[in-house]
Amino acid sequence: MKLTMTQQKRLTTSVRYFIIAIWVIFTLLPLYTAFVASLTEYQNLGKSFLYPVDWAFHNYVDIFRRIDMASYLKATFIYSVSSAAISVIIAVFTGYALSRFRFKGKPLYSGILLMTQVLPQVVVVVPVFLMMQKLGLYDTYAGVIIVIVATSMAFPVMLMRSFYDSVSVALEEAAYIDGCSRLQALFRVILPLAMPGIGTAFALAFFSGWSQYLYPLILTRSAQMTPVTVGVARLIDNQTPWEMVMTGTLISIIPAVLIYLLAQKSLIKGLSNGAVK
């Protein structure tokens, strides 16, 4: 039996939505399982995966008593916001230089910058640790922020370079004719047009800083300097309180999710306008 064009379109749409639904279920299933576990008493863990047995909302209060959750969240905000701000400032000028200037070693620099993203963190973790100790930056905000920026600024730089490439050089030349210097043209003409890229670069750098684990693990010791990713992981031992681990995990992702929901339109616009050019 041959299907009509309308039936073929309906079948294609149904298959597409079915695949999307399966993908969403598999994506959200771990989060839902963590939510169920976070509202379950330790002795009842595993008895039900569909709904919480106890509805133990007190776990979300107990986690702040069991570990220094407030300090962990504070440190994570400091690392994420500071590293994102520094990365964007560097990306604004570095991306412009890569887009507009010609100089020897430009391809080599771009290659080295991209290579930092494919190099496994564990390969350089010992040299980084020794370097931070020698510089007196171990267990400090500055030490962790410097490492995060150094290891994650490649994408913001390349993103801003792509945005600058999409802006016509004629606009800068018109600004020069009006008496602007190169720096004035950058701030008055180019950057206003590249604001979606700046917002996207900041958001992605923020998420990268928020999810950091290995470098803060080896570079921090005190609770004041420990981010939430490391603090929650330290709950894991021979008798792991998994309900607390799941509670801490969900609390740790809530700020990042809220920021993403607020910035998703800007992210989509920024990525579509510049990143794929």
XYZ file of N, CA and C in Angstrom:
831
model
N 0.848 -1.199 0.000
C 0.000 0.000 0.000
C 0.885 1.251 0.000
N 0.668 2.074 -0.990
C 1.478 3.263 -1.129
C 0.872 4.404 -0.328
N 1.743 5.051 0.451
C 1.287 6.157 1.291
C 1.216 7.437 0.485
N 0.244 8.250 0.817
C 0.136 9.554 0.181
C 1.208 10.481 0.747
N 1.384 11.632 0.105
C 2.383 12.598 0.571
C 2.064 13.080 1.983
N 0.786 13.304 2.261
C 0.388 13.750 3.599
C 0.683 12.684 4.640
N 0.389 11.424 4.322
C 0.650 10.333 5.252
C 2.152 10.153 5.489
N 2.949 10.344 4.445
C 4.393 10.245 4.595
C 4.926 11.330 5.524
N 4.395 12.553 5.379
C 4.822 13.642 6.250
C 4.428 13.369 7.696
N 3.207 12.841 7.904
C 2.761 12.533 9.263
C 3.599 11.427 9.879
N 3.942 10.419 9.067
C 4.776 9.322 9.563
C 6.172 9.817 9.924
N 6.735 10.664 9.060
C 8.057 11.219 9.325
C 8.062 12.063 10.600
N 7.016 12.871 10.760
C 6.907 13.705 11.964
C 6.755 12.851 13.218
N 5.940 11.793 13.126
C 5.735 10.908 14.271
C 7.033 10.207 14.677
N 7.777 9.730 13.691
C 9.055 9.064 13.973
C 10.029 10.048 14.605
N 10.051 11.270 14.067
C 10.955 12.286 14.599
C 10.633 12.589 16.064
N 9.355 12.783 16.369
C 8.979 13.082 17.744
C 9.194 11.887 18.664
N 9.035 10.693 18.147
C 9.291 9.495 18.947
C 10.766 9.409 19.337
N 11.634 9.676 18.384
C 13.076 9.647 18.665
C 13.445 10.731 19.674
N 12.871 11.929 19.502
C 13.135 13.017 20.444
C 12.663 12.652 21.844
N 11.465 12.037 21.943
C 10.923 11.648 23.243
C 11.823 10.623 23.931
N 12.305 9.636 23.178
C 13.211 8.635 23.750
C 14.498 9.296 24.241
N 15.012 10.228 23.440
C 16.243 10.926 23.814
C 16.039 11.753 25.088
N 14.908 12.440 25.180
C 14.617 13.252 26.365
C 14.494 12.365 27.607
N 13.833 11.224 27.460
C 13.672 10.311 28.595
C 15.019 9.834 29.099
N 15.887 9.403 28.200
C 17.206 8.921 28.610
C 18.065 10.045 29.180
N 17.831 11.280 28.715
C 18.598 12.415 29.227
C 18.154 12.807 30.629
N 16.837 12.812 30.847
C 16.300 13.267 32.125
C 16.197 12.162 33.172
N 16.294 10.903 32.746
C 16.154 9.799 33.693
C 17.158 9.859 34.847
N 18.453 10.134 34.594
C 19.385 10.235 35.731
C 19.014 11.347 36.711
N 18.543 12.482 36.185
C 18.133 13.578 37.065
C 16.913 13.200 37.889
N 15.964 12.505 37.254
C 14.774 12.091 37.995
C 15.132 11.067 39.063
N 16.036 10.143 38.735
C 16.477 9.159 39.725
C 17.156 9.843 40.901
N 17.976 10.865 40.614
C 18.628 11.627 41.688
C 17.592 12.356 42.534
N 16.542 12.885 41.891
C 15.486 13.577 42.630
C 14.764 12.620 43.577
N 14.438 11.420 43.083
C 13.771 10.423 43.926
C 14.658 10.038 45.102
N 15.939 9.809 44.843
C 16.865 9.414 45.912
C 17.049 10.532 46.924
N 17.015 11.791 46.464
C 17.217 12.906 47.389
C 16.073 13.070 48.378
N 14.910 12.503 48.071
C 13.745 12.606 48.955
C 13.435 11.271 49.631
N 14.453 10.425 49.732
C 14.290 9.104 50.335
C 15.267 8.933 51.491
N 14.814 8.274 52.567
C 15.705 7.973 53.690
C 16.725 6.920 53.268
N 17.883 6.931 53.920
C 18.982 6.052 53.527
C 18.552 4.590 53.507
N 17.805 4.153 54.548
C 17.434 2.738 54.654
C 16.427 2.306 53.592
N 15.783 3.260 52.914
C 14.782 2.925 51.898
C 15.265 3.161 50.468
N 16.534 3.498 50.314
C 17.064 3.718 48.976
C 16.978 2.444 48.141
N 16.502 2.580 46.922
C 16.399 1.445 46.025
C 15.070 0.723 46.071
N 14.205 1.072 47.026
C 12.913 0.400 47.106
C 11.942 0.881 46.036
N 12.135 2.109 45.580
C 11.260 2.640 44.539
C 12.046 3.623 43.683
N 11.943 3.459 42.360
C 12.593 4.368 41.438
C 11.599 5.301 40.750
N 10.299 5.065 40.999
C 9.269 5.867 40.346
C 8.874 7.076 41.172
N 8.912 6.948 42.496
C 8.505 8.049 43.369
C 9.217 7.883 44.713
N 9.418 8.963 45.448
C 10.071 8.870 46.754
C 9.208 8.109 47.751
N 9.816 7.213 48.497
C 9.090 6.436 49.499
C 8.747 7.296 50.703
N 9.667 8.174 51.102
C 9.510 8.926 52.353
C 9.154 10.398 52.163
N 9.438 10.941 50.981
C 9.302 12.378 50.758
C 10.060 13.147 51.846
N 11.328 12.808 51.971
C 12.172 13.370 53.041
C 12.732 14.728 52.606
N 11.885 15.752 52.658
C 12.329 17.091 52.276
C 13.392 17.632 53.222
N 13.487 17.060 54.409
C 14.484 17.547 55.367
C 15.909 17.298 54.878
N 16.078 16.426 53.874
C 17.416 16.194 53.333
C 18.022 17.472 52.762
N 17.156 18.348 52.220
C 17.642 19.592 51.635
C 18.060 20.599 52.699
N 17.645 20.385 53.925
C 18.122 21.189 55.055
C 19.316 20.519 55.701
N 19.269 19.198 55.820
C 20.344 18.452 56.478
C 21.669 18.551 55.728
N 21.611 18.689 54.399
C 22.843 18.753 53.625
C 23.681 19.961 54.020
N 23.023 21.066 54.400
C 23.751 22.260 54.826
C 24.348 22.090 56.222
N 23.798 21.157 57.001
C 24.350 20.869 58.319
C 25.468 19.829 58.237
N 25.340 18.929 57.290
C 26.307 17.838 57.186
C 27.618 18.312 56.563
N 27.543 19.147 55.558
C 28.734 19.714 54.936
C 28.562 21.226 54.829
N 29.663 21.923 54.572
C 29.624 23.390 54.477
C 29.155 23.800 53.077
N 27.890 23.494 52.800
C 27.340 23.699 51.461
C 27.358 25.165 51.052
N 27.088 26.049 51.995
C 27.051 27.474 51.674
C 28.419 27.961 51.195
N 29.481 27.526 51.868
C 30.835 27.913 51.461
C 31.184 27.325 50.108
N 30.748 26.087 49.864
C 31.014 25.450 48.573
C 30.346 26.219 47.441
N 29.090 26.604 47.637
C 28.370 27.350 46.601
C 28.992 28.728 46.382
N 29.406 29.372 47.464
C 30.050 30.688 47.356
C 31.333 30.588 46.542
N 32.165 29.595 46.868
C 33.419 29.414 46.136
C 33.155 29.119 44.659
N 32.139 28.320 44.384
C 31.815 27.979 42.997
C 31.389 29.220 42.220
N 30.574 30.078 42.842
C 30.172 31.327 42.190
C 31.383 32.208 41.907
N 32.278 32.306 42.866
C 33.473 33.134 42.675
C 34.309 32.610 41.513
N 34.543 31.296 41.487
C 35.334 30.712 40.402
C 34.653 30.910 39.056
N 33.357 30.658 38.992
C 32.639 30.702 37.720
C 32.543 32.115 37.168
N 32.110 33.062 37.993
C 31.931 34.439 37.531
C 33.273 35.075 37.195
N 34.270 34.880 38.066
C 35.578 35.502 37.837
C 36.243 34.935 36.595
N 36.254 33.615 36.457
C 36.894 33.008 35.283
C 36.163 33.374 34.005
N 34.826 33.464 34.063
C 34.060 33.844 32.873
C 34.360 35.288 32.471
N 34.417 36.188 33.450
C 34.698 37.595 33.153
C 36.093 37.768 32.558
N 37.088 37.104 33.153
C 38.461 37.210 32.643
C 38.566 36.592 31.255
N 37.917 35.450 31.047
C 37.954 34.793 29.744
C 37.357 35.668 28.663
N 36.259 36.356 28.976
C 35.609 37.216 27.982
C 36.489 38.418 27.660
N 37.108 39.015 28.674
C 37.995 40.164 28.430
C 39.152 39.753 27.521
N 39.750 38.605 27.810
C 40.846 38.107 26.967
C 40.340 37.800 25.564
N 39.154 37.181 25.487
C 38.607 36.790 24.186
C 38.271 37.996 23.321
N 37.814 39.090 23.931
C 37.456 40.290 23.169
C 38.660 40.810 22.393
N 39.821 40.872 23.049
C 41.005 41.431 22.394
C 41.755 40.386 21.563
N 41.861 39.163 22.085
C 42.576 38.120 21.348
C 41.819 37.741 20.081
N 40.511 37.594 20.189
C 39.704 37.275 19.014
C 39.789 38.361 17.954
N 39.838 39.617 18.402
C 39.962 40.730 17.446
C 41.311 40.683 16.731
N 42.380 40.391 17.484
C 43.707 40.312 16.888
C 43.783 39.184 15.861
N 43.191 38.039 16.194
C 43.213 36.911 15.269
C 42.367 37.171 14.033
N 41.350 37.988 14.178
C 40.448 38.268 13.058
C 40.985 39.353 12.133
N 41.593 40.391 12.699
C 41.947 41.569 11.907
C 43.429 41.682 11.552
N 44.304 41.105 12.355
C 45.732 41.297 12.120
C 46.361 40.078 11.456
N 47.405 40.354 10.696
C 48.221 39.289 10.123
C 49.602 39.361 10.763
N 50.051 38.273 11.314
C 51.358 38.250 11.968
C 51.934 36.844 11.887
N 53.237 36.760 12.020
C 53.912 35.472 11.953
C 53.513 34.606 13.146
N 53.296 33.345 12.868
C 52.940 32.420 13.939
C 51.463 32.407 14.273
N 50.640 33.113 13.496
C 49.201 33.146 13.760
C 48.568 31.756 13.670
N 48.823 30.981 12.620
C 48.271 29.614 12.582
C 48.785 28.742 13.723
N 50.066 28.922 14.076
C 50.645 28.132 15.163
C 49.964 28.470 16.483
N 49.735 29.761 16.726
C 49.067 30.171 17.962
C 47.655 29.602 18.032
N 46.927 29.679 16.922
C 45.569 29.136 16.902
C 45.572 27.637 17.152
N 46.553 26.941 16.575
C 46.648 25.497 16.791
C 46.949 25.145 18.229
N 47.875 25.888 18.847
C 48.215 25.639 20.256
C 47.006 25.921 21.140
N 46.277 26.985 20.817
C 45.090 27.344 21.595
C 44.056 26.227 21.549
N 43.830 25.681 20.373
C 42.865 24.587 20.242
C 43.388 23.294 20.867
N 44.697 23.097 20.847
C 45.271 21.881 21.410
C 45.051 21.799 22.917
N 44.941 22.966 23.573
C 44.695 22.951 25.018
C 43.350 22.335 25.362
N 42.436 22.302 24.385
C 41.111 21.754 24.643
C 41.056 20.239 24.470
N 42.000 19.676 23.740
C 41.999 18.221 23.528
C 43.017 17.520 24.422
N 43.847 18.298 25.114
C 44.838 17.708 26.009
C 44.152 17.273 27.300
N 44.235 16.003 27.684
C 43.587 15.545 28.924
C 44.118 16.288 30.148
N 43.220 16.681 31.031
C 43.622 17.427 32.221
C 44.595 16.642 33.089
N 44.407 15.331 33.143
C 45.239 14.519 34.020
C 46.705 14.538 33.593
N 46.975 14.869 32.326
C 48.352 14.901 31.827
C 49.136 16.053 32.460
N 48.472 17.180 32.692
C 49.162 18.372 33.195
C 48.833 18.671 34.652
N 48.093 17.788 35.307
C 47.629 18.091 36.653
C 48.792 18.192 37.643
N 49.810 17.342 37.518
C 50.948 17.399 38.441
C 51.782 18.660 38.222
N 52.159 19.007 36.972
C 52.880 20.269 36.765
C 52.104 21.495 37.259
N 50.789 21.492 37.041
C 49.969 22.612 37.503
C 50.002 22.705 39.023
N 49.895 21.573 39.689
C 49.935 21.547 41.149
C 51.268 22.083 41.669
N 52.373 21.627 41.109
C 53.693 22.070 41.548
C 53.896 23.555 41.269
N 53.420 24.025 40.129
C 53.563 25.427 39.776
C 52.785 26.323 40.736
N 51.558 25.942 41.072
C 50.760 26.733 41.995
C 51.383 26.753 43.392
N 51.984 25.648 43.803
C 52.680 25.619 45.087
C 53.877 26.563 45.089
N 54.681 26.528 44.020
C 55.857 27.385 43.930
C 55.478 28.867 43.923
N 54.348 29.183 43.306
C 53.901 30.572 43.216
C 53.146 31.026 44.457
N 52.918 30.119 45.404
C 52.174 30.465 46.608
C 50.687 30.649 46.367
N 50.168 30.009 45.332
C 48.756 30.153 44.974
C 47.931 28.919 45.298
N 48.529 27.961 46.017
C 47.773 26.769 46.397
C 46.722 27.138 47.433
N 45.529 26.582 47.265
C 44.397 26.833 48.159
C 44.028 28.317 48.205
N 44.027 28.946 47.047
C 43.594 30.335 46.930
C 42.615 30.456 45.769
N 41.789 31.496 45.837
C 40.867 31.753 44.731
C 41.638 32.032 43.442
N 42.690 32.841 43.561
C 43.440 33.250 42.379
C 44.043 32.058 41.655
N 44.594 31.104 42.406
C 45.225 29.951 41.790
C 44.250 29.143 40.949
N 43.073 28.877 41.497
C 42.075 28.088 40.770
C 41.541 28.859 39.568
N 41.290 30.152 39.739
C 40.750 30.966 38.652
C 41.733 31.026 37.488
N 43.016 31.217 37.789
C 44.038 31.284 36.733
C 44.054 29.987 35.925
N 44.004 28.857 36.604
C 44.055 27.562 35.916
C 42.799 27.351 35.071
N 41.635 27.708 35.609
C 40.387 27.544 34.851
C 40.422 28.390 33.585
N 40.849 29.646 33.714
C 40.915 30.532 32.556
C 41.901 29.994 31.522
N 43.070 29.569 31.988
C 44.118 29.100 31.071
C 43.703 27.861 30.298
N 42.862 27.033 30.899
C 42.505 25.761 30.262
C 41.172 25.791 29.525
N 40.443 26.889 29.610
C 39.108 26.902 28.989
C 38.813 28.150 28.164
N 39.830 28.972 27.870
C 39.549 30.212 27.148
C 39.597 30.043 25.640
N 39.969 28.866 25.140
C 40.089 28.674 23.696
C 38.751 28.895 22.990
N 37.674 28.316 23.530
C 36.383 28.449 22.844
C 35.889 29.886 22.848
N 35.944 30.634 23.973
C 35.539 32.045 23.899
C 36.349 32.850 22.887
N 37.656 32.581 22.792
C 38.491 33.310 21.834
C 38.053 33.009 20.409
N 37.868 31.735 20.093
C 37.468 31.359 18.740
C 36.051 31.836 18.416
N 35.196 31.855 19.418
C 33.836 32.353 19.201
C 33.850 33.835 18.860
N 34.631 34.618 19.634
C 34.705 36.047 19.353
C 35.382 36.310 18.017
N 36.376 35.509 17.667
C 37.016 35.660 16.357
C 35.988 35.459 15.251
N 35.125 34.479 15.409
C 34.102 34.217 14.405
C 33.141 35.392 14.281
N 32.789 36.005 15.411
C 31.893 37.168 15.367
C 32.565 38.342 14.675
N 33.828 38.583 14.977
C 34.542 39.680 14.326
C 34.650 39.447 12.820
N 34.854 38.189 12.437
C 34.929 37.867 11.013
C 33.616 38.191 10.301
N 32.505 38.103 11.038
C 31.194 38.354 10.429
C 30.867 39.835 10.314
N 31.679 40.693 10.966
C 31.461 42.144 10.908
C 32.308 42.723 9.784
N 31.682 43.478 8.914
C 32.379 44.042 7.759
C 33.475 45.015 8.193
N 34.633 44.897 7.562
C 35.745 45.812 7.832
C 35.385 47.238 7.403
N 34.444 47.371 6.482
C 34.041 48.696 5.999
C 33.486 49.556 7.128
N 32.863 48.929 8.119
C 32.336 49.689 9.261
C 33.471 50.323 10.051
N 34.556 49.576 10.224
C 35.714 50.140 10.920
C 36.354 51.247 10.100
N 36.464 51.036 8.807
C 37.064 52.050 7.951
C 36.245 53.343 7.978
N 34.932 53.212 8.041
C 34.084 54.402 8.153
C 34.322 55.114 9.481
N 34.546 54.337 10.542
C 34.846 54.933 11.843
C 36.188 55.651 11.820
N 37.177 55.085 11.101
C 38.482 55.742 10.983
C 38.352 57.086 10.276
N 37.519 57.114 9.249
C 37.312 58.355 8.508
C 36.698 59.422 9.411
N 35.832 58.983 10.352
C 35.193 59.913 11.281
C 36.120 60.327 12.414
N 37.346 59.816 12.409
C 38.319 60.249 13.407
C 38.539 59.284 14.562
N 37.959 58.099 14.496
C 38.140 57.120 15.568
C 39.480 56.405 15.419
N 40.098 56.087 16.548
C 41.261 55.224 16.532
C 40.785 53.780 16.417
N 41.734 52.848 16.254
C 41.338 51.441 16.153
C 40.621 50.987 17.419
N 41.123 51.411 18.576
C 40.508 51.003 19.838
C 39.119 51.614 19.986
N 38.956 52.866 19.592
C 37.643 53.506 19.653
C 36.661 52.820 18.701
N 37.144 52.446 17.526
C 36.282 51.737 16.577
C 35.850 50.393 17.131
N 36.773 49.730 17.842
C 36.432 48.439 18.439
C 35.319 48.588 19.463
N 35.453 49.580 20.344
C 34.482 49.719 21.429
C 33.180 50.378 20.981
N 33.239 51.271 20.018
C 32.047 52.012 19.633
C 31.273 51.369 18.483
N 31.973 50.617 17.634
C 31.321 50.065 16.444
C 31.229 48.541 16.499
N 32.350 47.881 16.760
C 32.402 46.422 16.640
C 31.743 45.728 17.828
N 32.119 46.100 19.032
C 31.603 45.397 20.216
C 30.082 45.473 20.349
N 29.437 46.620 20.069
C 27.963 46.619 20.130
C 27.335 45.582 19.197
N 27.951 45.362 18.040
C 27.429 44.360 17.115
C 27.739 42.939 17.575
N 28.782 42.800 18.395
C 29.204 41.477 18.849
C 28.684 41.130 20.236
N 27.752 41.900 20.769
C 27.232 41.639 22.113
C 26.621 40.241 22.264
N 25.899 39.712 21.263
C 25.420 38.328 21.406
C 26.564 37.338 21.596
N 27.670 37.575 20.903
C 28.822 36.697 21.064
C 29.447 36.831 22.432
N 29.518 38.044 22.949
C 30.084 38.266 24.281
C 29.219 37.581 25.336
N 27.905 37.730 25.211
C 27.007 37.071 26.163
C 27.114 35.564 26.097
N 27.223 35.030 24.891
C 27.353 33.582 24.723
C 28.675 33.093 25.296
N 29.757 33.811 25.009
C 31.074 33.427 25.523
C 31.089 33.452 27.051
N 30.461 34.471 27.640
C 30.419 34.555 29.103
C 29.633 33.392 29.694
N 28.479 33.092 29.104
C 27.643 32.014 29.641
C 28.349 30.666 29.552
N 28.965 30.376 28.417
C 29.639 29.093 28.256
C 30.860 28.994 29.164
N 31.591 30.110 29.331
C 32.728 30.106 30.251
C 32.254 29.936 31.691
N 31.094 30.512 32.017
C 30.524 30.343 33.349
C 30.188 28.883 33.613
N 29.543 28.235 32.651
C 29.189 26.823 32.821
C 30.442 25.955 32.938
N 31.472 26.305 32.180
C 32.724 25.556 32.265
C 33.340 25.691 33.653
N 33.344 26.903 34.184
C 33.881 27.110 35.528
C 33.044 26.431 36.592
N 31.732 26.404 36.409
C 30.842 25.795 37.387
C 31.055 24.284 37.467
N 31.389 23.659 36.373
C 31.501 22.199 36.337
C 32.923 21.693 36.587
N 33.859 22.582 36.873
C 35.239 22.157 37.099
C 35.333 21.240 38.324
N 36.132 20.191 38.182
C 36.303 19.256 39.296
C 37.772 18.927 39.584
N 38.515 18.495 38.564
C 39.863 17.967 38.800
C 40.810 19.028 39.351
N 40.878 20.196 38.696
C 41.810 21.221 39.148
C 41.461 21.751 40.549
N 40.190 22.075 40.831
C 39.876 22.467 42.216
C 40.155 21.361 43.230
N 40.020 20.105 42.799
C 40.281 18.987 43.716
C 41.721 18.987 44.198
N 42.668 19.258 43.293
C 44.080 19.198 43.673
C 44.624 20.544 44.160
N 43.890 21.622 43.912
C 44.406 22.945 44.248
C 43.745 23.565 45.467
N 42.795 22.868 46.085
C 42.112 23.408 47.261
C 42.157 22.417 48.411
N 42.110 22.959 49.608
C 42.103 22.127 50.799
C 41.020 22.576 51.785
N 40.924 23.875 52.027
C 39.968 24.396 52.992
C 38.566 24.446 52.407
N 37.574 24.439 53.293
C 36.174 24.480 52.850
C 35.860 25.783 52.129
N 36.508 26.898 52.529
C 36.231 28.189 51.918
C 36.643 28.228 50.454
N 37.622 27.415 50.076
C 38.108 27.409 48.704
C 37.559 26.259 47.872
N 36.838 25.353 48.496
C 36.362 24.151 47.814
C 35.057 24.422 47.069
N 34.985 24.123 45.770
C 33.728 24.282 45.036
C 32.763 23.149 45.356
N 31.531 23.314 44.939
C 30.491 22.352 45.305
C 30.718 20.992 44.648
N 31.315 20.967 43.464
C 31.569 19.680 42.804
C 32.492 18.806 43.640
N 33.519 19.419 44.217
C 34.474 18.676 45.048
C 33.878 18.385 46.415
N 33.170 19.366 46.984
C 32.613 19.194 48.318
C 31.619 18.051 48.394
N 30.735 17.948 47.404
C 29.749 16.868 47.392
C 30.441 15.524 47.157
N 31.438 15.504 46.283
C 32.137 14.249 45.988
C 32.857 13.700 47.218
N 33.261 14.577 48.124
C 33.971 14.129 49.319
C 33.058 13.399 50.309
N 31.760 13.406 50.030
C 30.838 12.615 50.858
C 30.968 11.122 50.574
N 31.523 10.800 49.411
C 31.601 9.395 49.002
C 32.708 8.692 49.771
N 32.340 7.656 50.514
C 33.303 6.839 51.258
C 32.766 5.414 51.320
N 33.210 4.627 52.307
C 32.772 3.232 52.405
C 31.286 3.099 52.718
N 30.746 4.047 53.457
C 29.308 4.044 53.779
C 28.704 5.352 53.262
N 28.636 5.448 51.962
C 28.229 6.697 51.332
C 26.760 7.016 51.608
N 26.470 8.207 52.126
C 25.074 8.641 52.291
C 24.525 9.123 50.947
N 24.078 8.187 50.131
C 23.716 8.533 48.760
C 22.574 9.535 48.688
N 21.689 9.525 49.684
C 20.602 10.514 49.643
C 21.172 11.923 49.788
N 22.258 12.074 50.577
C 22.896 13.375 50.726
C 23.663 13.751 49.457
N 24.305 12.766 48.856
C 25.044 13.021 47.612
C 24.090 13.494 46.527
N 22.941 12.819 46.395
C 21.968 13.220 45.373
C 21.374 14.600 45.684
N 21.131 14.865 46.957
C 20.603 16.174 47.345
C 21.593 17.278 47.024
N 22.851 17.066 47.408
C 23.877 18.059 47.107
C 24.078 18.258 45.619
N 23.993 17.185 44.858
C 24.149 17.276 43.403
C 23.048 18.120 42.782
N 21.808 17.879 43.196
C 20.688 18.644 42.634
C 20.781 20.114 43.020
N 21.151 20.391 44.267
C 21.305 21.785 44.695
C 22.393 22.472 43.884
N 23.453 21.736 43.582
C 24.588 22.332 42.872
C 24.260 22.696 41.432
N 23.302 22.000 40.813
C 23.001 22.285 39.405
C 21.868 23.298 39.240
N 21.144 23.586 40.313
C 20.014 24.509 40.209
C 20.450 25.898 39.732
N 21.495 26.529 40.321
C 21.889 27.861 39.832
C 22.278 27.862 38.367
N 23.035 26.853 37.936
C 23.453 26.804 36.534
C 22.256 26.635 35.604
N 21.294 25.810 36.003
C 20.096 25.607 35.189
C 19.289 26.896 35.088
N 19.142 27.615 36.201
C 18.397 28.878 36.188
C 19.065 29.904 35.280
N 20.385 29.979 35.362
C 21.106 30.920 34.509
C 20.948 30.536 33.041
N 20.983 29.245 32.760
C 20.795 28.804 31.369
C 19.399 29.167 30.873
N 18.375 28.946 31.703
C 17.011 29.260 31.287
C 16.837 30.749 31.014
N 17.517 31.580 31.802
C 17.431 33.022 31.601
C 18.190 33.474 30.353
N 19.270 32.751 30.034
C 20.137 33.194 28.942
C 20.007 32.348 27.683
N 19.042 31.427 27.641
C 19.008 30.500 26.516
C 18.745 31.185 25.179
N 17.908 32.214 25.170
C 17.652 32.923 23.905
C 18.918 33.589 23.397
N 19.653 34.210 24.319
C 20.906 34.846 23.928
C 21.925 33.816 23.465
N 21.947 32.655 24.130
C 22.880 31.596 23.751
C 22.588 31.086 22.346
N 21.312 30.815 22.089
C 20.931 30.299 20.774
C 21.228 31.328 19.679
N 20.905 32.582 19.961
C 21.158 33.642 18.986
C 22.654 33.819 18.750
N 23.415 33.790 19.841
C 24.860 33.974 19.721
C 25.528 32.858 18.956
N 25.143 31.621 19.270
C 25.754 30.487 18.583
C 25.368 30.434 17.110
N 24.111 30.754 16.827
C 23.656 30.705 15.429
C 24.222 31.843 14.601
N 24.467 32.989 15.225
C 24.968 34.145 14.475
C 26.452 34.075 14.189
N 27.214 33.541 15.157
C 28.663 33.613 14.995
C 29.412 32.316 15.033
N 28.992 31.395 15.882
C 29.806 30.211 16.124
C 29.883 29.275 14.926
N 28.822 29.252 14.137
C 28.792 28.327 13.001
C 29.077 29.014 11.669
N 29.523 30.248 11.728
C 29.778 30.980 10.481
C 30.960 30.336 9.723
